[in-house]
PDB file of C-alpha atoms in Angstrom:
ATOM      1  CA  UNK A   1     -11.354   2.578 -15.868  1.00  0.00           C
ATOM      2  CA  UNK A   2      -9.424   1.566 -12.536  1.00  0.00           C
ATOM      3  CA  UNK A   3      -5.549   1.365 -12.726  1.00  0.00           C
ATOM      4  CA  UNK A   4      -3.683  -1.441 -10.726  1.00  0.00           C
ATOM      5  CA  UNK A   5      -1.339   0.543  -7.772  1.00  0.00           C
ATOM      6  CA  UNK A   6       2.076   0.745  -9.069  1.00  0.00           C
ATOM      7  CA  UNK A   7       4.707   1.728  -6.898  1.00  0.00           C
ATOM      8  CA  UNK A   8       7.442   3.694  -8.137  1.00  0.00           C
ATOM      9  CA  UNK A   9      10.664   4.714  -5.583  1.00  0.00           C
ATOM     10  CA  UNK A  10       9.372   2.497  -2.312  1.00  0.00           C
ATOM     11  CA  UNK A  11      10.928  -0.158  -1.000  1.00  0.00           C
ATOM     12  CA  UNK A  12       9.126  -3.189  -0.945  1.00  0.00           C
ATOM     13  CA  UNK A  13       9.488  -6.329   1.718  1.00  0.00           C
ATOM     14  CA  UNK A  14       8.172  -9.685   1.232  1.00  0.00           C
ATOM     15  CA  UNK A  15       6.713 -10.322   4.130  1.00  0.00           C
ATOM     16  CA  UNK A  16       5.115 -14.015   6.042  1.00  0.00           C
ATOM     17  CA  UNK A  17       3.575 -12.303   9.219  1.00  0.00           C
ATOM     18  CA  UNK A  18       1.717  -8.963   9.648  1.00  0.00           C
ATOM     19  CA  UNK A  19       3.174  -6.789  12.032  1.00  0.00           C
ATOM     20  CA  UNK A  20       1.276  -6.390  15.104  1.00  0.00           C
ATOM     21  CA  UNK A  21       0.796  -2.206  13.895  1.00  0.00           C
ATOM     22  CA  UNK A  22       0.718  -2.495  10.430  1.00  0.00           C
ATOM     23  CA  UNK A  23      -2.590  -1.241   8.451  1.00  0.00           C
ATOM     24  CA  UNK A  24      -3.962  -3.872   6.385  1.00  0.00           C
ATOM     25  CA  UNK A  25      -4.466  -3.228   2.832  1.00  0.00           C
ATOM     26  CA  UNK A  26      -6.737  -4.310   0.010  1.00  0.00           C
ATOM     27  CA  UNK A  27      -9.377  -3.087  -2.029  1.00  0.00           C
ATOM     28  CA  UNK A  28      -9.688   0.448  -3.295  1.00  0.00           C
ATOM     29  CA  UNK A  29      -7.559   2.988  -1.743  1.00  0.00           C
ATOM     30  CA  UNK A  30      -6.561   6.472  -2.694  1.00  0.00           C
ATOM     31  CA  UNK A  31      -5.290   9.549   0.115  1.00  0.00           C
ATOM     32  CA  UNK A  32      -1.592   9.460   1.499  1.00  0.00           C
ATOM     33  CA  UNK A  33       0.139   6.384   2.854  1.00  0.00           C
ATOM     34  CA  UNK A  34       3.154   8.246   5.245  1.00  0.00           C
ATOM     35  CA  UNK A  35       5.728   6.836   6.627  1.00  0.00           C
ATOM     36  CA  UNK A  36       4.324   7.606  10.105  1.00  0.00           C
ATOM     37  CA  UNK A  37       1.191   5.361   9.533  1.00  0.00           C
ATOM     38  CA  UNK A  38       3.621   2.474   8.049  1.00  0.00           C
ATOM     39  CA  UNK A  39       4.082  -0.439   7.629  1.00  0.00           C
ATOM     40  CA  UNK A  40       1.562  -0.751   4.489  1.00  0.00           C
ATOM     41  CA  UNK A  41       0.958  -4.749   4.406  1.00  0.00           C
ATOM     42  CA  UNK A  42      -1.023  -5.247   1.031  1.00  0.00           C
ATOM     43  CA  UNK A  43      -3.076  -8.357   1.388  1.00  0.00           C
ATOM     44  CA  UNK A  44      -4.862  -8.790  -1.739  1.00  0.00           C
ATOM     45  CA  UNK A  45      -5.399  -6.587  -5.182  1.00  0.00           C
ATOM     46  CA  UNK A  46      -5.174  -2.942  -4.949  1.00  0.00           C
ATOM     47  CA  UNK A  47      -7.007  -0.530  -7.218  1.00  0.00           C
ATOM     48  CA  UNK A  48      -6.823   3.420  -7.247  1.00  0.00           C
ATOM     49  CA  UNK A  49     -10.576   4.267  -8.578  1.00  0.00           C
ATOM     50  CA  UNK A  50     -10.387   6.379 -11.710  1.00  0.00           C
ATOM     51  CA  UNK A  51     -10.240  10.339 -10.573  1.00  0.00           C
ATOM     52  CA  UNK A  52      -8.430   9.417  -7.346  1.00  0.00           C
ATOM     53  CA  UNK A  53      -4.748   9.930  -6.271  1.00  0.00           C
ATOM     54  CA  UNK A  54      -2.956   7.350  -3.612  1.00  0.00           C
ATOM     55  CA  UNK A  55       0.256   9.068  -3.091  1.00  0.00           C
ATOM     56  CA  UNK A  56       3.096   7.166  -1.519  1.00  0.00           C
ATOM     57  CA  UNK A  57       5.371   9.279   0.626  1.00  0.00           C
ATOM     58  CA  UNK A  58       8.932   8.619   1.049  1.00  0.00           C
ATOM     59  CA  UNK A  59       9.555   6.800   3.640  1.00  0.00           C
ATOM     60  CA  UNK A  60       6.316   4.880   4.119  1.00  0.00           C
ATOM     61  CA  UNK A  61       6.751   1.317   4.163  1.00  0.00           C
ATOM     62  CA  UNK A  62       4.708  -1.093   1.788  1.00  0.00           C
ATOM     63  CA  UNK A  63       5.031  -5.075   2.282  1.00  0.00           C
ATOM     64  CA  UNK A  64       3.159  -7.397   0.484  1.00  0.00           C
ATOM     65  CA  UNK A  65       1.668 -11.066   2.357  1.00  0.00           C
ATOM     66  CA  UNK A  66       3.096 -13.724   0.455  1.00  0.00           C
TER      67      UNK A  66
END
């Protein structure tokens, strides 16, 4: 069964424009979001497949398109 991402300990920014380097996000993801590959701009649902990790490091910054 896939879980919906929860995100426990970031800080996270309403945003109404995508920052020019920020990586798009949707769909399934799992791996390491940094801080050195942020911002995170979440763009539609999110699933981590069942068996996979997405670890969030501190630091990296997640925003979510209104």
């Amino acid at each position: 069964m896939r879980q919906t991402l929860a995100f426990l300990a970031v800080v996270l920014i309403a945003v109404t424009a995508v920052p020019a380097r920020a990586v798009e996000i949707n769909g399934d993801q799992s791996g390491t979001w940094t801080a050195a590959g942020s911002p995170y701009v979440v763009t539609s649902n999110v699933t981590v497949p069942a068996g996979e990790t997405l670890t969030v490091e501190p630091g990296a910054e997640v925003r979510f398109s209104p």
